[in-house]
PDB file of C-alpha atoms in Angstrom:
ATOM      1  CA  UNK A   2      22.052 -10.193 -99.463  1.00 89.00           C
ATOM      2  CA  UNK A   3      21.598 -10.068 -95.309  1.00 91.00           C
ATOM      3  CA  UNK A   4      23.909  -7.373 -94.090  1.00 92.00           C
ATOM      4  CA  UNK A   5      24.940  -7.247 -90.562  1.00 92.00           C
ATOM      5  CA  UNK A   6      25.457  -3.917 -88.728  1.00 95.00           C
ATOM      6  CA  UNK A   7      28.962  -3.711 -89.686  1.00 96.00           C
ATOM      7  CA  UNK A   8      27.868  -3.882 -93.526  1.00 95.00           C
ATOM      8  CA  UNK A   9      29.082  -7.432 -94.312  1.00 93.00           C
ATOM      9  CA  UNK A  10      27.170  -9.806 -96.210  1.00 91.00           C
ATOM     10  CA  UNK A  11      26.502 -12.788 -93.910  1.00 90.00           C
ATOM     11  CA  UNK A  12      23.947 -14.766 -95.705  1.00 91.00           C
ATOM     12  CA  UNK A  13      21.395 -14.572 -98.690  1.00 91.00           C
ATOM     13  CA  UNK A  14      17.593 -14.261 -97.980  1.00 89.00           C
ATOM     14  CA  UNK A  15      16.148 -17.630 -99.338  1.00 86.00           C
ATOM     15  CA  UNK A  16      12.628 -17.136 -98.227  1.00 85.00           C
ATOM     16  CA  UNK A  17      10.075 -15.537 -95.863  1.00 83.00           C
ATOM     17  CA  UNK A  18       6.891 -16.104 -94.304  1.00 82.00           C
ATOM     18  CA  UNK A  19       4.763 -12.936 -94.476  1.00 81.00           C
ATOM     19  CA  UNK A  20       2.273 -14.192 -92.058  1.00 83.00           C
ATOM     20  CA  UNK A  21       4.644 -14.333 -89.092  1.00 80.00           C
ATOM     21  CA  UNK A  22       7.132 -11.704 -90.270  1.00 77.00           C
ATOM     22  CA  UNK A  23      10.133 -14.476 -90.386  1.00 84.00           C
ATOM     23  CA  UNK A  24      12.816 -14.907 -92.763  1.00 86.00           C
ATOM     24  CA  UNK A  25      15.055 -17.920 -93.930  1.00 88.00           C
ATOM     25  CA  UNK A  26      18.616 -17.091 -94.571  1.00 89.00           C
ATOM     26  CA  UNK A  27      21.141 -19.187 -96.685  1.00 88.00           C
ATOM     27  CA  UNK A  28      24.573 -19.366 -95.058  1.00 86.00           C
ATOM     28  CA  UNK A  29      27.373 -18.205 -97.797  1.00 90.00           C
ATOM     29  CA  UNK A  30      29.713 -21.406 -97.371  1.00 88.00           C
ATOM     30  CA  UNK A  31      28.438 -23.025-100.300  1.00 88.00           C
ATOM     31  CA  UNK A  32      27.689 -20.492-102.394  1.00 89.00           C
ATOM     32  CA  UNK A  33      30.894 -18.982-102.184  1.00 91.00           C
ATOM     33  CA  UNK A  34      32.465 -21.918-103.360  1.00 93.00           C
ATOM     34  CA  UNK A  35      30.038 -22.231-106.027  1.00 93.00           C
ATOM     35  CA  UNK A  36      30.709 -18.685-107.125  1.00 92.00           C
ATOM     36  CA  UNK A  37      34.453 -19.296-107.327  1.00 95.00           C
ATOM     37  CA  UNK A  38      33.958 -22.277-109.437  1.00 94.00           C
ATOM     38  CA  UNK A  39      31.704 -20.279-111.894  1.00 92.00           C
ATOM     39  CA  UNK A  40      34.539 -17.810-112.135  1.00 95.00           C
ATOM     40  CA  UNK A  41      36.893 -20.417-113.124  1.00 94.00           C
ATOM     41  CA  UNK A  42      34.559 -21.871-115.827  1.00 89.00           C
ATOM     42  CA  UNK A  43      34.384 -25.263-113.619  1.00 90.00           C
ATOM     43  CA  UNK A  44      31.397 -27.233-113.216  1.00 89.00           C
ATOM     44  CA  UNK A  45      30.037 -27.348-109.807  1.00 93.00           C
ATOM     45  CA  UNK A  46      29.771 -30.543-108.186  1.00 94.00           C
ATOM     46  CA  UNK A  47      27.003 -31.598-106.042  1.00 95.00           C
ATOM     47  CA  UNK A  48      26.704 -34.939-104.075  1.00 96.00           C
ATOM     48  CA  UNK A  49      23.626 -36.172-102.327  1.00 96.00           C
ATOM     49  CA  UNK A  50      22.721 -39.419-100.231  1.00 97.00           C
ATOM     50  CA  UNK A  51      19.045 -39.019-101.492  1.00 96.00           C
ATOM     51  CA  UNK A  52      18.303 -38.600 -97.893  1.00 96.00           C
ATOM     52  CA  UNK A  53      16.536 -35.760 -95.789  1.00 96.00           C
ATOM     53  CA  UNK A  54      18.517 -34.718 -92.491  1.00 96.00           C
ATOM     54  CA  UNK A  55      17.161 -32.474 -89.502  1.00 95.00           C
ATOM     55  CA  UNK A  56      19.079 -31.006 -87.098  1.00 93.00           C
ATOM     56  CA  UNK A  57      17.911 -31.890 -83.305  1.00 94.00           C
ATOM     57  CA  UNK A  58      19.088 -30.484 -79.969  1.00 92.00           C
ATOM     58  CA  UNK A  59      20.753 -33.020 -77.413  1.00 91.00           C
ATOM     59  CA  UNK A  60      17.722 -33.265 -75.181  1.00 91.00           C
ATOM     60  CA  UNK A  61      15.718 -34.585 -78.328  1.00 93.00           C
ATOM     61  CA  UNK A  62      18.639 -36.650 -79.399  1.00 93.00           C
ATOM     62  CA  UNK A  63      18.750 -38.480 -75.881  1.00 91.00           C
ATOM     63  CA  UNK A  64      15.282 -39.575 -76.546  1.00 91.00           C
ATOM     64  CA  UNK A  65      16.585 -41.243 -79.614  1.00 91.00           C
ATOM     65  CA  UNK A  66      19.089 -43.265 -77.657  1.00 90.00           C
ATOM     66  CA  UNK A  67      22.123 -40.905 -78.300  1.00 91.00           C
ATOM     67  CA  UNK A  68      24.619 -42.068 -75.620  1.00 90.00           C
ATOM     68  CA  UNK A  69      26.499 -39.806 -73.054  1.00 90.00           C
ATOM     69  CA  UNK A  70      29.880 -40.680 -74.519  1.00 90.00           C
ATOM     70  CA  UNK A  71      28.794 -39.592 -77.955  1.00 90.00           C
ATOM     71  CA  UNK A  72      27.107 -36.305 -76.528  1.00 89.00           C
ATOM     72  CA  UNK A  73      30.417 -35.552 -74.714  1.00 89.00           C
ATOM     73  CA  UNK A  74      32.440 -36.292 -77.883  1.00 88.00           C
ATOM     74  CA  UNK A  75      30.294 -33.952 -79.905  1.00 88.00           C
ATOM     75  CA  UNK A  76      29.887 -30.944 -77.247  1.00 86.00           C
ATOM     76  CA  UNK A  77      33.999 -30.818 -77.142  1.00 84.00           C
ATOM     77  CA  UNK A  78      34.505 -30.197 -80.975  1.00 79.00           C
ATOM     78  CA  UNK A  79      35.790 -26.826 -81.744  1.00 70.00           C
ATOM     79  CA  UNK A  80      32.912 -26.084 -84.402  1.00 66.00           C
ATOM     80  CA  UNK A  81      29.953 -27.794 -82.627  1.00 67.00           C
ATOM     81  CA  UNK A  82      26.599 -26.741 -83.089  1.00 66.00           C
ATOM     82  CA  UNK A  83      23.468 -26.871 -80.894  1.00 80.00           C
ATOM     83  CA  UNK A  84      22.976 -30.366 -81.931  1.00 88.00           C
ATOM     84  CA  UNK A  85      23.428 -33.472 -84.562  1.00 93.00           C
ATOM     85  CA  UNK A  86      21.748 -34.486 -87.665  1.00 95.00           C
ATOM     86  CA  UNK A  87      19.124 -37.034 -87.823  1.00 96.00           C
ATOM     87  CA  UNK A  88      17.685 -39.003 -90.727  1.00 96.00           C
ATOM     88  CA  UNK A  89      14.233 -37.919 -91.369  1.00 95.00           C
ATOM     89  CA  UNK A  90      13.322 -39.147 -94.466  1.00 94.00           C
ATOM     90  CA  UNK A  91      15.210 -41.627 -97.235  1.00 96.00           C
ATOM     91  CA  UNK A  92      14.081 -41.746-101.087  1.00 95.00           C
ATOM     92  CA  UNK A  93      12.853 -45.398-102.017  1.00 93.00           C
ATOM     93  CA  UNK A  94      14.799 -47.482-103.595  1.00 93.00           C
ATOM     94  CA  UNK A  95      17.719 -45.519-103.177  1.00 94.00           C
ATOM     95  CA  UNK A  96      21.339 -47.020-102.622  1.00 93.00           C
ATOM     96  CA  UNK A  97      21.283 -45.952 -99.051  1.00 95.00           C
ATOM     97  CA  UNK A  98      17.925 -47.104 -98.234  1.00 95.00           C
ATOM     98  CA  UNK A  99      18.969 -50.464 -96.989  1.00 94.00           C
ATOM     99  CA  UNK A 100      21.166 -48.918 -94.530  1.00 96.00           C
ATOM    100  CA  UNK A 101      19.161 -45.963 -93.038  1.00 95.00           C
ATOM    101  CA  UNK A 102      16.201 -45.717 -90.903  1.00 95.00           C
ATOM    102  CA  UNK A 103      14.322 -42.443 -90.065  1.00 95.00           C
ATOM    103  CA  UNK A 104      15.783 -41.502 -86.406  1.00 95.00           C
ATOM    104  CA  UNK A 105      19.467 -42.586 -87.153  1.00 96.00           C
ATOM    105  CA  UNK A 106      21.831 -40.264 -85.651  1.00 96.00           C
ATOM    106  CA  UNK A 107      24.592 -38.980 -88.117  1.00 96.00           C
ATOM    107  CA  UNK A 108      28.097 -39.540 -86.293  1.00 95.00           C
ATOM    108  CA  UNK A 109      31.078 -39.759 -88.734  1.00 94.00           C
ATOM    109  CA  UNK A 110      31.517 -39.792 -92.760  1.00 96.00           C
ATOM    110  CA  UNK A 111      35.229 -41.156 -93.423  1.00 95.00           C
ATOM    111  CA  UNK A 112      36.046 -41.146 -89.838  1.00 93.00           C
ATOM    112  CA  UNK A 113      35.407 -37.333 -89.650  1.00 92.00           C
ATOM    113  CA  UNK A 114      32.617 -36.103 -87.103  1.00 91.00           C
ATOM    114  CA  UNK A 115      29.821 -34.306 -89.035  1.00 92.00           C
ATOM    115  CA  UNK A 116      27.341 -32.255 -86.908  1.00 87.00           C
ATOM    116  CA  UNK A 117      26.002 -29.609 -89.010  1.00 89.00           C
ATOM    117  CA  UNK A 118      24.643 -29.088 -92.764  1.00 91.00           C
ATOM    118  CA  UNK A 119      27.594 -27.002 -94.090  1.00 89.00           C
ATOM    119  CA  UNK A 120      30.096 -29.761 -93.402  1.00 90.00           C
ATOM    120  CA  UNK A 121      27.894 -32.626 -94.475  1.00 94.00           C
ATOM    121  CA  UNK A 122      27.430 -30.951 -98.076  1.00 94.00           C
ATOM    122  CA  UNK A 123      31.014 -30.030 -98.174  1.00 94.00           C
ATOM    123  CA  UNK A 124      32.048 -33.539 -97.716  1.00 95.00           C
ATOM    124  CA  UNK A 125      29.256 -35.038-100.260  1.00 96.00           C
ATOM    125  CA  UNK A 126      30.327 -32.405-102.941  1.00 95.00           C
ATOM    126  CA  UNK A 127      33.737 -33.640-102.694  1.00 95.00           C
ATOM    127  CA  UNK A 128      33.098 -37.184-102.958  1.00 96.00           C
ATOM    128  CA  UNK A 129      30.566 -37.316-106.070  1.00 96.00           C
ATOM    129  CA  UNK A 130      30.500 -40.938-107.659  1.00 96.00           C
ATOM    130  CA  UNK A 131      32.925 -42.040-105.006  1.00 96.00           C
ATOM    131  CA  UNK A 132      32.415 -44.456-101.738  1.00 97.00           C
ATOM    132  CA  UNK A 133      32.097 -43.056 -98.385  1.00 97.00           C
ATOM    133  CA  UNK A 134      31.972 -44.860 -94.892  1.00 97.00           C
ATOM    134  CA  UNK A 135      29.457 -43.588 -92.765  1.00 97.00           C
ATOM    135  CA  UNK A 136      28.710 -44.242 -89.171  1.00 96.00           C
ATOM    136  CA  UNK A 137      25.503 -43.689 -87.375  1.00 96.00           C
ATOM    137  CA  UNK A 138      24.007 -44.374 -83.872  1.00 95.00           C
ATOM    138  CA  UNK A 139      20.617 -46.176 -83.594  1.00 93.00           C
ATOM    139  CA  UNK A 140      18.972 -46.826 -80.406  1.00 88.00           C
ATOM    140  CA  UNK A 141      22.453 -46.553 -78.703  1.00 88.00           C
ATOM    141  CA  UNK A 142      24.388 -48.922 -81.046  1.00 92.00           C
ATOM    142  CA  UNK A 143      26.901 -47.635 -83.518  1.00 93.00           C
ATOM    143  CA  UNK A 144      26.505 -48.905 -86.812  1.00 95.00           C
ATOM    144  CA  UNK A 145      29.079 -48.353 -89.991  1.00 96.00           C
ATOM    145  CA  UNK A 146      28.392 -49.053 -93.853  1.00 96.00           C
ATOM    146  CA  UNK A 147      29.883 -47.931 -97.226  1.00 97.00           C
ATOM    147  CA  UNK A 148      27.672 -46.328 -99.685  1.00 96.00           C
ATOM    148  CA  UNK A 149      28.117 -44.564-103.279  1.00 96.00           C
ATOM    149  CA  UNK A 150      27.452 -40.649-103.086  1.00 97.00           C
ATOM    150  CA  UNK A 151      24.944 -39.944-105.822  1.00 96.00           C
ATOM    151  CA  UNK A 152      25.633 -37.252-108.404  1.00 96.00           C
ATOM    152  CA  UNK A 153      22.876 -34.662-107.820  1.00 95.00           C
ATOM    153  CA  UNK A 154      22.928 -33.486-111.768  1.00 94.00           C
ATOM    154  CA  UNK A 155      22.211 -37.003-112.456  1.00 93.00           C
ATOM    155  CA  UNK A 156      18.883 -36.942-110.631  1.00 94.00           C
ATOM    156  CA  UNK A 157      17.922 -33.234-111.740  1.00 94.00           C
ATOM    157  CA  UNK A 158      15.879 -33.128-114.905  1.00 95.00           C
ATOM    158  CA  UNK A 159      17.726 -31.792-117.932  1.00 94.00           C
ATOM    159  CA  UNK A 160      15.557 -32.480-120.669  1.00 95.00           C
ATOM    160  CA  UNK A 161      11.603 -32.750-121.642  1.00 96.00           C
ATOM    161  CA  UNK A 162       9.635 -34.284-123.985  1.00 95.00           C
ATOM    162  CA  UNK A 163       6.412 -33.223-125.727  1.00 94.00           C
ATOM    163  CA  UNK A 164       3.405 -34.707-127.507  1.00 89.00           C
ATOM    164  CA  UNK A 165      -0.063 -33.473-128.193  1.00 89.00           C
ATOM    165  CA  UNK A 166       0.490 -30.259-126.624  1.00 92.00           C
ATOM    166  CA  UNK A 167       1.732 -31.940-122.927  1.00 94.00           C
ATOM    167  CA  UNK A 168       5.043 -31.754-121.676  1.00 96.00           C
ATOM    168  CA  UNK A 169       6.777 -34.178-119.495  1.00 97.00           C
ATOM    169  CA  UNK A 170      10.078 -34.506-117.757  1.00 97.00           C
ATOM    170  CA  UNK A 171      12.092 -36.917-115.693  1.00 97.00           C
ATOM    171  CA  UNK A 172      10.801 -37.314-112.226  1.00 96.00           C
ATOM    172  CA  UNK A 173      13.232 -35.393-109.911  1.00 95.00           C
ATOM    173  CA  UNK A 174      14.864 -35.966-106.411  1.00 94.00           C
ATOM    174  CA  UNK A 175      12.895 -32.862-105.204  1.00 92.00           C
ATOM    175  CA  UNK A 176       9.473 -34.126-106.337  1.00 93.00           C
ATOM    176  CA  UNK A 177      10.511 -37.911-105.246  1.00 94.00           C
ATOM    177  CA  UNK A 178      10.827 -36.306-101.607  1.00 91.00           C
ATOM    178  CA  UNK A 179       7.191 -34.890-101.891  1.00 90.00           C
ATOM    179  CA  UNK A 180       5.784 -37.793-103.175  1.00 91.00           C
ATOM    180  CA  UNK A 181       7.524 -40.351-101.114  1.00 91.00           C
ATOM    181  CA  UNK A 182       8.076 -42.404-104.226  1.00 92.00           C
ATOM    182  CA  UNK A 183      11.096 -43.840-106.178  1.00 94.00           C
ATOM    183  CA  UNK A 184      13.105 -41.793-108.641  1.00 94.00           C
ATOM    184  CA  UNK A 185      11.175 -43.577-111.521  1.00 95.00           C
ATOM    185  CA  UNK A 186       8.475 -42.146-114.015  1.00 95.00           C
ATOM    186  CA  UNK A 187       7.782 -39.309-115.735  1.00 96.00           C
ATOM    187  CA  UNK A 188       6.299 -36.075-114.384  1.00 97.00           C
ATOM    188  CA  UNK A 189       3.416 -34.271-116.371  1.00 96.00           C
ATOM    189  CA  UNK A 190       4.603 -30.347-116.123  1.00 96.00           C
ATOM    190  CA  UNK A 191       2.138 -29.329-118.432  1.00 96.00           C
ATOM    191  CA  UNK A 192      -0.998 -31.624-119.533  1.00 95.00           C
ATOM    192  CA  UNK A 193      -1.762 -29.584-122.583  1.00 93.00           C
ATOM    193  CA  UNK A 194      -4.846 -30.590-124.946  1.00 92.00           C
ATOM    194  CA  UNK A 195      -4.452 -34.365-124.893  1.00 91.00           C
ATOM    195  CA  UNK A 196      -3.931 -35.330-121.433  1.00 94.00           C
ATOM    196  CA  UNK A 197      -6.513 -32.418-120.334  1.00 93.00           C
ATOM    197  CA  UNK A 198      -9.015 -34.204-122.309  1.00 92.00           C
ATOM    198  CA  UNK A 199      -8.185 -37.632-120.474  1.00 93.00           C
ATOM    199  CA  UNK A 200      -8.369 -35.778-116.931  1.00 93.00           C
ATOM    200  CA  UNK A 201      -4.707 -36.235-116.457  1.00 95.00           C
ATOM    201  CA  UNK A 202      -3.878 -33.173-114.210  1.00 95.00           C
ATOM    202  CA  UNK A 203      -0.469 -31.074-113.873  1.00 95.00           C
ATOM    203  CA  UNK A 204       1.859 -33.135-111.210  1.00 94.00           C
ATOM    204  CA  UNK A 205       0.763 -36.693-112.358  1.00 96.00           C
ATOM    205  CA  UNK A 206       3.402 -39.114-112.089  1.00 97.00           C
ATOM    206  CA  UNK A 207       3.355 -41.429-114.831  1.00 96.00           C
ATOM    207  CA  UNK A 208       4.979 -44.974-114.350  1.00 95.00           C
ATOM    208  CA  UNK A 209       3.265 -47.226-116.679  1.00 95.00           C
ATOM    209  CA  UNK A 210       2.014 -47.108-120.419  1.00 93.00           C
ATOM    210  CA  UNK A 211       0.161 -49.903-122.253  1.00 91.00           C
ATOM    211  CA  UNK A 212       1.143 -52.141-119.383  1.00 90.00           C
ATOM    212  CA  UNK A 213       4.992 -51.357-119.514  1.00 92.00           C
ATOM    213  CA  UNK A 214       6.831 -49.978-116.846  1.00 94.00           C
ATOM    214  CA  UNK A 215       8.466 -46.491-117.804  1.00 95.00           C
ATOM    215  CA  UNK A 216      11.123 -45.016-115.761  1.00 95.00           C
ATOM    216  CA  UNK A 217      12.310 -42.395-117.821  1.00 95.00           C
ATOM    217  CA  UNK A 218      11.334 -40.059-120.701  1.00 94.00           C
ATOM    218  CA  UNK A 219      13.641 -42.057-122.946  1.00 94.00           C
ATOM    219  CA  UNK A 220      11.439 -45.194-122.389  1.00 94.00           C
ATOM    220  CA  UNK A 221       8.307 -42.870-123.157  1.00 93.00           C
ATOM    221  CA  UNK A 222      10.172 -41.912-126.415  1.00 92.00           C
ATOM    222  CA  UNK A 223      10.853 -45.339-127.428  1.00 91.00           C
ATOM    223  CA  UNK A 224       7.033 -46.183-126.915  1.00 90.00           C
ATOM    224  CA  UNK A 225       5.777 -43.202-128.651  1.00 88.00           C
ATOM    225  CA  UNK A 226       7.861 -43.905-131.751  1.00 86.00           C
ATOM    226  CA  UNK A 227       5.788 -46.861-132.502  1.00 85.00           C
ATOM    227  CA  UNK A 228       2.715 -44.863-132.764  1.00 84.00           C
ATOM    228  CA  UNK A 229       0.956 -42.994-135.345  1.00 82.00           C
ATOM    229  CA  UNK A 230      -1.999 -40.298-135.422  1.00 82.00           C
ATOM    230  CA  UNK A 231      -5.190 -41.242-133.804  1.00 83.00           C
ATOM    231  CA  UNK A 232      -3.620 -44.532-131.977  1.00 86.00           C
ATOM    232  CA  UNK A 233      -4.496 -44.559-128.150  1.00 89.00           C
ATOM    233  CA  UNK A 234      -2.393 -45.711-125.044  1.00 91.00           C
ATOM    234  CA  UNK A 235      -3.182 -46.325-121.504  1.00 93.00           C
ATOM    235  CA  UNK A 236      -1.344 -44.219-118.988  1.00 94.00           C
ATOM    236  CA  UNK A 237      -1.170 -45.367-115.327  1.00 95.00           C
ATOM    237  CA  UNK A 238      -0.219 -42.559-112.825  1.00 96.00           C
ATOM    238  CA  UNK A 239      -0.402 -41.287-109.376  1.00 94.00           C
ATOM    239  CA  UNK A 240      -1.358 -37.920-108.179  1.00 93.00           C
ATOM    240  CA  UNK A 241       0.085 -35.481-105.437  1.00 90.00           C
ATOM    241  CA  UNK A 242      -2.960 -35.432-103.572  1.00 89.00           C
ATOM    242  CA  UNK A 243      -2.994 -39.325-103.526  1.00 90.00           C
ATOM    243  CA  UNK A 244       0.406 -40.757-104.252  1.00 88.00           C
ATOM    244  CA  UNK A 245      -0.563 -44.346-103.312  1.00 87.00           C
ATOM    245  CA  UNK A 246      -3.502 -44.983-105.285  1.00 89.00           C
ATOM    246  CA  UNK A 247      -2.807 -45.067-109.237  1.00 91.00           C
ATOM    247  CA  UNK A 248      -5.319 -44.137-111.989  1.00 93.00           C
ATOM    248  CA  UNK A 249      -5.594 -45.532-115.623  1.00 93.00           C
ATOM    249  CA  UNK A 250      -6.616 -43.227-118.417  1.00 93.00           C
ATOM    250  CA  UNK A 251      -6.648 -43.915-122.285  1.00 92.00           C
ATOM    251  CA  UNK A 252      -4.872 -40.921-124.181  1.00 92.00           C
ATOM    252  CA  UNK A 253      -5.434 -40.377-127.966  1.00 89.00           C
ATOM    253  CA  UNK A 254      -2.217 -39.531-129.758  1.00 86.00           C
ATOM    254  CA  UNK A 255      -2.427 -36.055-131.783  1.00 84.00           C
ATOM    255  CA  UNK A 256       0.135 -35.954-134.362  1.00 82.00           C
ATOM    256  CA  UNK A 257      -1.950 -33.866-136.555  1.00 84.00           C
ATOM    257  CA  UNK A 258      -2.133 -30.373-134.632  1.00 87.00           C
ATOM    258  CA  UNK A 259       0.923 -30.984-132.230  1.00 88.00           C
ATOM    259  CA  UNK A 260       4.389 -31.876-132.761  1.00 85.00           C
ATOM    260  CA  UNK A 261       6.117 -34.508-130.763  1.00 89.00           C
ATOM    261  CA  UNK A 262       9.833 -33.701-129.655  1.00 93.00           C
ATOM    262  CA  UNK A 263      12.410 -34.149-127.206  1.00 94.00           C
ATOM    263  CA  UNK A 264      14.575 -31.373-125.872  1.00 95.00           C
ATOM    264  CA  UNK A 265      17.941 -31.609-123.948  1.00 95.00           C
ATOM    265  CA  UNK A 266      19.701 -28.651-122.355  1.00 94.00           C
ATOM    266  CA  UNK A 267      23.154 -27.636-123.515  1.00 92.00           C
ATOM    267  CA  UNK A 268      25.180 -27.425-120.426  1.00 82.00           C
ATOM    268  CA  UNK A 269      27.670 -25.149-122.052  1.00 81.00           C
ATOM    269  CA  UNK A 270      25.338 -22.513-123.566  1.00 86.00           C
ATOM    270  CA  UNK A 271      22.058 -22.758-121.522  1.00 85.00           C
ATOM    271  CA  UNK A 272      20.080 -23.597-124.716  1.00 92.00           C
ATOM    272  CA  UNK A 273      17.439 -26.318-125.292  1.00 93.00           C
ATOM    273  CA  UNK A 274      17.681 -27.815-128.728  1.00 95.00           C
ATOM    274  CA  UNK A 275      14.968 -29.929-129.739  1.00 94.00           C
ATOM    275  CA  UNK A 276      14.693 -33.236-131.935  1.00 93.00           C
ATOM    276  CA  UNK A 277      11.750 -34.216-133.516  1.00 91.00           C
ATOM    277  CA  UNK A 278      10.396 -37.565-132.455  1.00 87.00           C
ATOM    278  CA  UNK A 279       9.780 -40.465-135.271  1.00 81.00           C
ATOM    279  CA  UNK A 280       6.452 -41.937-135.691  1.00 77.00           C
ATOM    280  CA  UNK A 281       5.254 -45.487-136.179  1.00 69.00           C
ATOM    281  CA  UNK A 282       4.486 -46.788-139.388  1.00 62.00           C
ATOM    282  CA  UNK A 283       0.827 -47.060-140.792  1.00 60.00           C
ATOM    283  CA  UNK A 284       1.062 -50.691-141.135  1.00 56.00           C
ATOM    284  CA  UNK A 285       1.643 -51.019-137.521  1.00 56.00           C
ATOM    285  CA  UNK A 286      -1.376 -48.419-136.636  1.00 56.00           C
ATOM    286  CA  UNK A 287      -3.656 -51.123-134.975  1.00 57.00           C
ATOM    287  CA  UNK A 288      -1.307 -52.096-131.840  1.00 59.00           C
ATOM    288  CA  UNK A 289      -2.752 -54.142-129.235  1.00 64.00           C
ATOM    289  CA  UNK A 290      -3.251 -52.321-125.892  1.00 69.00           C
ATOM    290  CA  UNK A 291      -3.067 -53.692-122.525  1.00 73.00           C
ATOM    291  CA  UNK A 292      -2.963 -52.460-118.703  1.00 76.00           C
ATOM    292  CA  UNK A 293      -1.769 -53.968-115.396  1.00 79.00           C
ATOM    293  CA  UNK A 294      -4.109 -53.982-112.748  1.00 78.00           C
ATOM    294  CA  UNK A 295      -3.250 -53.592-108.613  1.00 77.00           C
ATOM    295  CA  UNK A 296      -2.993 -56.776-106.908  1.00 80.00           C
ATOM    296  CA  UNK A 297      -4.622 -57.046-103.562  1.00 81.00           C
ATOM    297  CA  UNK A 298      -3.543 -60.435-102.688  1.00 82.00           C
ATOM    298  CA  UNK A 299      -6.757 -61.817-101.864  1.00 88.00           C
ATOM    299  CA  UNK A 300      -7.929 -63.995-104.820  1.00 89.00           C
ATOM    300  CA  UNK A 301     -11.604 -62.663-105.281  1.00 90.00           C
ATOM    301  CA  UNK A 302     -10.535 -59.039-105.346  1.00 87.00           C
ATOM    302  CA  UNK A 303      -7.708 -60.004-107.911  1.00 86.00           C
ATOM    303  CA  UNK A 304     -10.090 -61.812-109.872  1.00 88.00           C
ATOM    304  CA  UNK A 305     -12.738 -58.796-110.516  1.00 87.00           C
ATOM    305  CA  UNK A 306     -10.285 -55.913-110.381  1.00 82.00           C
ATOM    306  CA  UNK A 307      -9.697 -56.019-114.181  1.00 81.00           C
ATOM    307  CA  UNK A 308     -13.795 -55.789-114.638  1.00 83.00           C
ATOM    308  CA  UNK A 309     -14.216 -52.764-112.674  1.00 78.00           C
ATOM    309  CA  UNK A 310     -14.465 -49.392-114.207  1.00 72.00           C
ATOM    310  CA  UNK A 311     -14.350 -46.181-111.942  1.00 63.00           C
TER     311      UNK A 311
END
């Protein structure tokens, strides 16, 4: 806890930078709300727009096209801050992507002026899975639209799958921000034996198996259920160091030494009960495998791409 001179707790220490002796404090507003809900045995609703906002000062906002009228309106607010919220990053293929652009200035939500993160979080948490009306300013023009608030718990992994000593989970919202990719695919939490042998690293994002699009670990589970020991699969993935260019690797299924199972968190008691994955029949052991290839939009490149080996 962060305690002021009067002995009152005013924030929580969320992080620090030892090289510059600076600390980062988390305000208590949303923490107090969460604590009360936990004490009452209720679930803690968390809303998200799948958008990253930053707070800019008024002189910076004027460069983005903030009008004098809107600046005057915000400065007169009772709980006004030293600036306004601006869109910094938007998750690809999210519901709000078609409405927002980086640099948009947030004005109102449901006709209520929003100028700080605490108020924004409060509104989103109160409207999970509900439609809200958002008003922004872009280049001096006001734009309004209606969008549904995403349940943050729905885009937070709550299950993991294992096979060949490797561990996978759904691609999370926080990782999607870092990779600048859509919320699709499965994340390699631990490559274990099988993936390490195929040179697939920790943090790889797998989005295709044997030429089929994989969006969740459920899709991956359905594909693995057709395979028996010693089968091979083609995995296409991207790495954190290069989230644009994909890599293709062949992985051998090992069901002799390692069990395959899927484990899902029990929200009521915090346990992780696991269920063993089904395996394919030996009659279907020789499955045809395939893989897709990047499209370069140039006839000659597209023609030779399947023949190239790195």
